[in-house]
Short mmCIF file of C-alpha atoms (C1' of nucleotides) in Angstrom, two decimals:
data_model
loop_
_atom_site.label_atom_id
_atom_site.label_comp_id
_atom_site.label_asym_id
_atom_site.label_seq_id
_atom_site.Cartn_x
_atom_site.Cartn_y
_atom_site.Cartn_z
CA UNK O 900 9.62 -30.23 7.67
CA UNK O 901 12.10 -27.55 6.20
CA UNK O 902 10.06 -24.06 4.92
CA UNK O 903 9.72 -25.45 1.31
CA UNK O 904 7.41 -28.17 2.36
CA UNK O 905 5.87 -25.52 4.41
CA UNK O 906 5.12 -23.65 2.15
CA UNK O 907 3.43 -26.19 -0.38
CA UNK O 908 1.48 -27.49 2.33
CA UNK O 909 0.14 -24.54 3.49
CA UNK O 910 -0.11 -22.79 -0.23
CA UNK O 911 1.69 -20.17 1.28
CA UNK O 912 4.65 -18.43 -0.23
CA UNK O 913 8.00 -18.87 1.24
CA UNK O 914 8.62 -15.20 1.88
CA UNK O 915 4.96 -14.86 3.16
CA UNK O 916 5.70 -17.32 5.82
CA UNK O 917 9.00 -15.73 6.81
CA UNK O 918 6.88 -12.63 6.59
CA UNK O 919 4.38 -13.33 9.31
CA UNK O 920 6.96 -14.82 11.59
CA UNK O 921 8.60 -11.38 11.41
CA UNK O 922 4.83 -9.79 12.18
CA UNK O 923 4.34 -12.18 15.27
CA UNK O 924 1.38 -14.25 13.55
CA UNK O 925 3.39 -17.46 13.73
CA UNK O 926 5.60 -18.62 16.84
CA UNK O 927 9.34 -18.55 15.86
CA UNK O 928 10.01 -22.34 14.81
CA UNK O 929 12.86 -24.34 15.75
CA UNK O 930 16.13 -24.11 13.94
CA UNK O 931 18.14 -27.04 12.23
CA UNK O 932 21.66 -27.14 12.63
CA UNK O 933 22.31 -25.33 9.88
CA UNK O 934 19.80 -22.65 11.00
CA UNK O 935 16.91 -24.11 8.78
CA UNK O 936 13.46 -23.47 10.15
CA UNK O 937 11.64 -26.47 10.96
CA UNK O 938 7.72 -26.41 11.29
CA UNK O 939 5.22 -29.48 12.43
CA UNK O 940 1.62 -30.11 11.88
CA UNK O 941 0.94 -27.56 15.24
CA UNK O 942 2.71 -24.55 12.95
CA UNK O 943 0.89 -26.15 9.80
CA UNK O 944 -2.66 -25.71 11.76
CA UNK O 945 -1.65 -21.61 13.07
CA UNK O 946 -0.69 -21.08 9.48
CA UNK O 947 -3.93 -22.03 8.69
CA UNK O 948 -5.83 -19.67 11.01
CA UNK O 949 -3.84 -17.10 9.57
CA UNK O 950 -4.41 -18.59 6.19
CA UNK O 951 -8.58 -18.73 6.99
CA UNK O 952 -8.66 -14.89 8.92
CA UNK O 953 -7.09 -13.52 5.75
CA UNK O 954 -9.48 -15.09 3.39
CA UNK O 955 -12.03 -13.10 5.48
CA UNK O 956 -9.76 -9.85 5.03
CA UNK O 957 -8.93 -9.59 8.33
CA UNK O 958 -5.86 -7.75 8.94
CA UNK O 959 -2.86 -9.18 9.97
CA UNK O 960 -3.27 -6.62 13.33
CA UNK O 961 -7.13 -8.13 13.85
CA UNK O 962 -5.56 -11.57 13.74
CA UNK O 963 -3.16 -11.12 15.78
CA UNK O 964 -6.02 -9.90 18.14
CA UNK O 965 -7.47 -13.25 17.68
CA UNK O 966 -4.42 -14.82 18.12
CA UNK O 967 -4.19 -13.25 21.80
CA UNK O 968 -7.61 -13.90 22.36
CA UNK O 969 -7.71 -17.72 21.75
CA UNK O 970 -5.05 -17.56 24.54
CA UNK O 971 -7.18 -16.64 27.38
CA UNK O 972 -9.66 -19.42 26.62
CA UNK O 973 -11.68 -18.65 29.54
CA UNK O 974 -12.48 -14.75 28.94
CA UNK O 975 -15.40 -13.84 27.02
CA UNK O 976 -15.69 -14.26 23.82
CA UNK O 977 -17.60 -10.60 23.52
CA UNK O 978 -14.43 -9.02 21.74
CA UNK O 979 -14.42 -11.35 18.97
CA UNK O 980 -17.91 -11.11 18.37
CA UNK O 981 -17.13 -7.36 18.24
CA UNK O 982 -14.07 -7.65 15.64
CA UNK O 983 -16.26 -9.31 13.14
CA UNK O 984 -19.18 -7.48 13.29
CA UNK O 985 -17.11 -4.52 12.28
CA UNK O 986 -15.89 -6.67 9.89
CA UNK O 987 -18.81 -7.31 8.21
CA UNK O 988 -19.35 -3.63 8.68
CA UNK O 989 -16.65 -2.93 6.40
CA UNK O 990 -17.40 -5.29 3.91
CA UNK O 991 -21.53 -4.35 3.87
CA UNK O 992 -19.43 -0.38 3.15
CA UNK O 993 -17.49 -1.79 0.62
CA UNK O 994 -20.30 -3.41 -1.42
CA UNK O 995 -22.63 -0.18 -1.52
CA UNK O 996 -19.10 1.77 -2.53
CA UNK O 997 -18.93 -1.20 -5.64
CA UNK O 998 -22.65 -1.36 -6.19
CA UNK O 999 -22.59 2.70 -6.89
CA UNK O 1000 -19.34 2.38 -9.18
CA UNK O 1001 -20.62 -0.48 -10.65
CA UNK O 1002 -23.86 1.61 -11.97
CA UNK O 1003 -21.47 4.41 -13.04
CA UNK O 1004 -19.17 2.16 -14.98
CA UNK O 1005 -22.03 0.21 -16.85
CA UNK O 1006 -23.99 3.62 -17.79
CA UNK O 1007 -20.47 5.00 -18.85
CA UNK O 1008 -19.84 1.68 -20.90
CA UNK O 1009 -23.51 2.49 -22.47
CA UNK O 1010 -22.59 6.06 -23.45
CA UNK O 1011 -20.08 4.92 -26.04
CA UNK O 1012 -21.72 2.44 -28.53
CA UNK O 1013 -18.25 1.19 -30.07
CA UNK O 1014 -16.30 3.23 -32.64
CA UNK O 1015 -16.69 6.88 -31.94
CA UNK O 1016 -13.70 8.79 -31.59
CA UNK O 1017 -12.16 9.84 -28.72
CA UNK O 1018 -13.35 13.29 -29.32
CA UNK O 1019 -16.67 12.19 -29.47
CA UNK O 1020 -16.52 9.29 -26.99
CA UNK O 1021 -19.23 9.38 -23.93
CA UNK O 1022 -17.11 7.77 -21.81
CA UNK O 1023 -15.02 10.62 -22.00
CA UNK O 1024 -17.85 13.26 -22.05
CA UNK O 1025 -18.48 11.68 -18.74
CA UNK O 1026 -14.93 11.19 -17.08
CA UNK O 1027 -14.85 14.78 -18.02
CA UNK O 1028 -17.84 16.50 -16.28
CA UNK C 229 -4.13 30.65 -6.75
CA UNK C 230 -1.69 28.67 -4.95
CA UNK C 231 -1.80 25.24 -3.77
CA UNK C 232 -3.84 25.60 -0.73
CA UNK C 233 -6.98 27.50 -2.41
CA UNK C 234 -6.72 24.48 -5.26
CA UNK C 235 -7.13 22.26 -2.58
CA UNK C 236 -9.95 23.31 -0.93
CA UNK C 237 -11.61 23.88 -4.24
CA UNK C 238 -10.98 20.35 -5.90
CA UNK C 239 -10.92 18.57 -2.60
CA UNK C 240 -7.44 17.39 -2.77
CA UNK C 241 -5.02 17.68 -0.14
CA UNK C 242 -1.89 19.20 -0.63
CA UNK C 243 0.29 16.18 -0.71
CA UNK C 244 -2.15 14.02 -3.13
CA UNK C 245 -1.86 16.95 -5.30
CA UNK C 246 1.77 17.40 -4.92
CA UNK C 247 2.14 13.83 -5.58
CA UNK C 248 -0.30 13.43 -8.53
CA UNK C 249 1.96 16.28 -10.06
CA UNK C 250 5.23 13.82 -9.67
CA UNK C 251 3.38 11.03 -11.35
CA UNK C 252 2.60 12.72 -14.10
CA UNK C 253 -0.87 13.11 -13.52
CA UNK C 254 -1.34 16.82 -13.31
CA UNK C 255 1.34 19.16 -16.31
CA UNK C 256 3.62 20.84 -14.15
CA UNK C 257 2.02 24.25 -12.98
CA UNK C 258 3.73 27.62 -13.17
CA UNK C 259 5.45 28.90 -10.45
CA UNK C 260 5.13 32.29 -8.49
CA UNK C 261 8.61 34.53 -8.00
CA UNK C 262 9.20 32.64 -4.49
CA UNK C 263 8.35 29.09 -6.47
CA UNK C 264 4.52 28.83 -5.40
CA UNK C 265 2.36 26.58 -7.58
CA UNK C 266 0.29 28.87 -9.49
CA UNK C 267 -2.96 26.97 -10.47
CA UNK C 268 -5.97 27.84 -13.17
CA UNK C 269 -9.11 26.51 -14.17
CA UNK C 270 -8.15 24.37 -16.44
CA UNK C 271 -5.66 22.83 -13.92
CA UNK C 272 -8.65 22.52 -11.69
CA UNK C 273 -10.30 20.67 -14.87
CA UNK C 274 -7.37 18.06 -14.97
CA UNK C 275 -7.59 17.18 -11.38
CA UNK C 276 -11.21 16.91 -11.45
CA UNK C 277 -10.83 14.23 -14.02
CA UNK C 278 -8.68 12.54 -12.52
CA UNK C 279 -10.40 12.72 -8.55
CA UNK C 280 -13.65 11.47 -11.21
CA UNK C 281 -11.63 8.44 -12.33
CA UNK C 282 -10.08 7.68 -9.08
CA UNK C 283 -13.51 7.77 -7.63
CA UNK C 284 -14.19 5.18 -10.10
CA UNK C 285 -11.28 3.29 -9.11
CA UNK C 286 -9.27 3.28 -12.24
CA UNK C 287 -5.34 3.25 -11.04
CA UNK C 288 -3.45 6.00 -11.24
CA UNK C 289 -1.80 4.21 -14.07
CA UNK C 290 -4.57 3.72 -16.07
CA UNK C 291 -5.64 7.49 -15.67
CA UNK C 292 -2.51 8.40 -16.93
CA UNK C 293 -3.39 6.07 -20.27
CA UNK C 294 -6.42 7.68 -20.30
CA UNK C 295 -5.20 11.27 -20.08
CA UNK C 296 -2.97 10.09 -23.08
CA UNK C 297 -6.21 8.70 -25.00
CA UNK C 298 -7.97 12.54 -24.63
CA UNK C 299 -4.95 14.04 -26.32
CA UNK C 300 -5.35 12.33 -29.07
CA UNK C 301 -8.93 13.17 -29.87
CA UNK C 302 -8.99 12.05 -33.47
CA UNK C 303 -8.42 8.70 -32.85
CA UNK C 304 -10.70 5.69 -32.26
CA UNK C 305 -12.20 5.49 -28.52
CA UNK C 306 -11.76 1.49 -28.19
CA UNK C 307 -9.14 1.50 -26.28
CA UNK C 308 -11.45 3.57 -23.59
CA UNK C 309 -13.83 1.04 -24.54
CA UNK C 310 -11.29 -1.79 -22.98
CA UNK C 311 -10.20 0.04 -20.13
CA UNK C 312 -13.82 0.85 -19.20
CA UNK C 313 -14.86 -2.44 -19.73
CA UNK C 314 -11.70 -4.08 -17.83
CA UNK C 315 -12.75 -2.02 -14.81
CA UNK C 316 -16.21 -3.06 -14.89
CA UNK C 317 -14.82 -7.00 -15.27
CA UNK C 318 -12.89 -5.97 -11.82
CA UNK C 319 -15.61 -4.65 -10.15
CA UNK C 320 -17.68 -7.55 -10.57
CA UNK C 321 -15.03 -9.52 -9.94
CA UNK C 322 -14.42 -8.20 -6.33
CA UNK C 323 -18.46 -8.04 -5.50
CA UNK C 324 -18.48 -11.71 -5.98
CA UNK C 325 -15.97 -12.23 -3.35
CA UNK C 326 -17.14 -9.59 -1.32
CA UNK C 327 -20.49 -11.38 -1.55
CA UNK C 328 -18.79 -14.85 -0.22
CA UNK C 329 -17.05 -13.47 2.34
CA UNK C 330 -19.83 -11.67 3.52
CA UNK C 331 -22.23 -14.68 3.70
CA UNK C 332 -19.13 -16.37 5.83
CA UNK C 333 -18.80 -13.79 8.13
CA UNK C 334 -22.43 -13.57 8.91
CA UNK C 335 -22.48 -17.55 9.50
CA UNK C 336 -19.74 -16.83 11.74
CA UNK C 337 -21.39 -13.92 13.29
CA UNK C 338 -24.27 -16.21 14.31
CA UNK C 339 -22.18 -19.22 15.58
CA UNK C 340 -21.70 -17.54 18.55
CA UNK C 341 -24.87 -16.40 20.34
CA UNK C 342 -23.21 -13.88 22.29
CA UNK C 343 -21.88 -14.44 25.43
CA UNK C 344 -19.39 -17.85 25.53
CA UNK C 345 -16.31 -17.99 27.11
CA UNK C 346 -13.81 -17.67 23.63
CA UNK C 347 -12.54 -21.43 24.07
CA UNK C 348 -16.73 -22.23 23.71
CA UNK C 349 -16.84 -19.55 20.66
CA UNK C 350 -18.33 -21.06 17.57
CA UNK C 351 -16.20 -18.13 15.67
CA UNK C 352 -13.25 -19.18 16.71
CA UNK C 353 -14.09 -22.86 15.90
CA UNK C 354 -14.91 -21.86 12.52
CA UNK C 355 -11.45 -20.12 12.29
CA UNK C 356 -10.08 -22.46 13.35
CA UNK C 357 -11.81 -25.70 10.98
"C1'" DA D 1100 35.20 -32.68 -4.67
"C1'" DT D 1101 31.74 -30.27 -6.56
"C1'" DA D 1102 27.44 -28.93 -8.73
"C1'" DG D 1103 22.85 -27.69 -7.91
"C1'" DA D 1104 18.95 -27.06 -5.00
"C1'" DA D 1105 17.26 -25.11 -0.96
"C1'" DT D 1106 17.67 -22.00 2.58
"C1'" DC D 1107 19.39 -17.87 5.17
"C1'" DT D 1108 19.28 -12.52 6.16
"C1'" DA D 1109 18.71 -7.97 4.77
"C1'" DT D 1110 16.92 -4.81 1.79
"C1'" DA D 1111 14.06 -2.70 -1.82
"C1'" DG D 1112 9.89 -2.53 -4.53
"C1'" DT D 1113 4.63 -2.38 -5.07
"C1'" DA D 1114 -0.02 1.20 -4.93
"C1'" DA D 1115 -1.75 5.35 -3.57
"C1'" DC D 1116 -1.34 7.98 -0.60
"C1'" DT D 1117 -0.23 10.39 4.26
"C1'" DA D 1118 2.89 12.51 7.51
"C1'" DT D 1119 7.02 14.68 8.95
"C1'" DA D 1120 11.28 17.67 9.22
"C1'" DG D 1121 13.56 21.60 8.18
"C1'" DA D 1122 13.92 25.51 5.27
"C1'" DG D 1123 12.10 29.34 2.66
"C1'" DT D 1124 8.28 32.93 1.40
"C1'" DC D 1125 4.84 36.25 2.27
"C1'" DA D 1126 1.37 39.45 4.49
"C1'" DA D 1127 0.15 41.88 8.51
"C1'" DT D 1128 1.19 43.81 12.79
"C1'" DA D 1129 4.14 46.25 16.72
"C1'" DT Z 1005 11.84 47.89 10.46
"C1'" DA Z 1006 11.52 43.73 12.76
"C1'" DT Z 1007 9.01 39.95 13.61
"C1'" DT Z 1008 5.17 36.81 14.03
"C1'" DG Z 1009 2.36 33.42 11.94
"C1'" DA Z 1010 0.44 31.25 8.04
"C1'" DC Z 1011 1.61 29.18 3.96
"C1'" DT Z 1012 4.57 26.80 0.90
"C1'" DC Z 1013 8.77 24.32 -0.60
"C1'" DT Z 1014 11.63 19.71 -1.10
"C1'" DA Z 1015 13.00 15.40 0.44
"C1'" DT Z 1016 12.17 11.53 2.96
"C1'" DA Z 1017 9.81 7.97 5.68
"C1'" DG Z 1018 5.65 5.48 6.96
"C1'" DT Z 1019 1.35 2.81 5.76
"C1'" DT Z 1020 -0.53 -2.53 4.34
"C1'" DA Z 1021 0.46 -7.03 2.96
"C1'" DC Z 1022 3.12 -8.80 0.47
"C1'" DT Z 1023 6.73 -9.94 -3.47
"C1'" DA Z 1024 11.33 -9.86 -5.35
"C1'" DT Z 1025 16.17 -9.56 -5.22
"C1'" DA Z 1026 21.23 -10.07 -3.88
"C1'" DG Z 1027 24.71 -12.39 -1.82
"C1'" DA Z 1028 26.00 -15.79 1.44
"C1'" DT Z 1029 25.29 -20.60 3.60
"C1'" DT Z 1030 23.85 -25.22 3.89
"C1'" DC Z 1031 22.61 -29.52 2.26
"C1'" DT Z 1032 22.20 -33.48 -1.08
"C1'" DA Z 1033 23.65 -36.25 -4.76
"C1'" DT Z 1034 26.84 -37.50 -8.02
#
DNA sequence: ATAGAATCTATAGTAACTATAGAGTCAATA
DNA sequence: TATTGACTCTATAGTTACTATAGATTCTAT
């Protein structure tokens, strides 16, 4: 299939897909004659590890990490483990960062009833000590 | 002072400040003989409010709005009101997927004991499902 | 033969910074 | 007085993960 196919199949955006070819997460695909790239269900199914790793927020480096990795099928698996435990790291980081602006934002939201003016708005007041 | 005493003191660094100044974010500041910034309190003020709102995670953009809002302090605060409120709406927004992807990393995290070779990895069959 | 759709490459734009190069300024020392 | 070193200046490029555009080709259908 051509990249337009592709790219409905895979609910990935045309330049995205040309965009991770560039990157190294997908294998260059074969050409047409006229220089088309043509994918099959194999590229459909790496697209879709890429597709999966990034719906975890995994960079495009880490997955191309991974992408290494599941190529030496026979090492240990002790560096994935590692790569998404630190992931999870990051994202347990991230929630106590959005829990604590979260609190800020909905005491803020309390400190200005409705129609004050700006003058005399606590949101303000707040932003501004 | 010049630029590098404002930085320690608002705990900026000398490029986010320079650049805050091109976007608008910070009035111009006055300039010594041999063009050094020249900054005041009240400069010190402005960049405060805006490291507060950034710490909040409003954009830059919306900062800038916001900056507009306090000079015009007659007027009615709902717009803050929105933009406040809009920010919140985001938050929440990205703890729910944060949330998700959490709970899917953890799964993952436990699919694979610890020590498999990767082919045997139950992470790498879930990336790969 | 030709119109229109799809594709190609190369390049620039996005957000919010960070980092660098190369030049100029200033205060203190030899 | 000359010079060293710290500080500052502007302009530009790099970061991440895309998205958007321009201008040229290729293909398909009438």
């Amino acid at each position: 299939m051509k990249i337009g196919e592709f790219s409905k199949k895979s609910g990935c955006s045309i330049q995205t897909i040309r965009y991770y070819e560039r990157e190294g997460l997908l294998l260059n695909p074969n050409r047409s004659e006229g220089n088309f790239r043509l994918y099959d269900s194999k590229a459909l199914k790496q697209l879709e590890f890429v597709k999966h790793c990034r719906s975890l927020d995994i960079s495009l480096n880490d997955i191309k990490r991974l992408i290494e990795l599941k190529n030496t099928p026979e090492e240990s698996c002790s560096s994935v483990n590692a790569l998404i435990d630190q992931q999870l790291a990051l994202v347990n980081k991230r929630m106590k960062e959005l829990r604590a602006l979260k609190a800020e934002l909905q005491q803020m939201a309390s400190a200005c009833g409705s129609d004050n003016t700006i003058e005399a708005c606590g949101i303000i007041k707040t932003l501004d000590s």
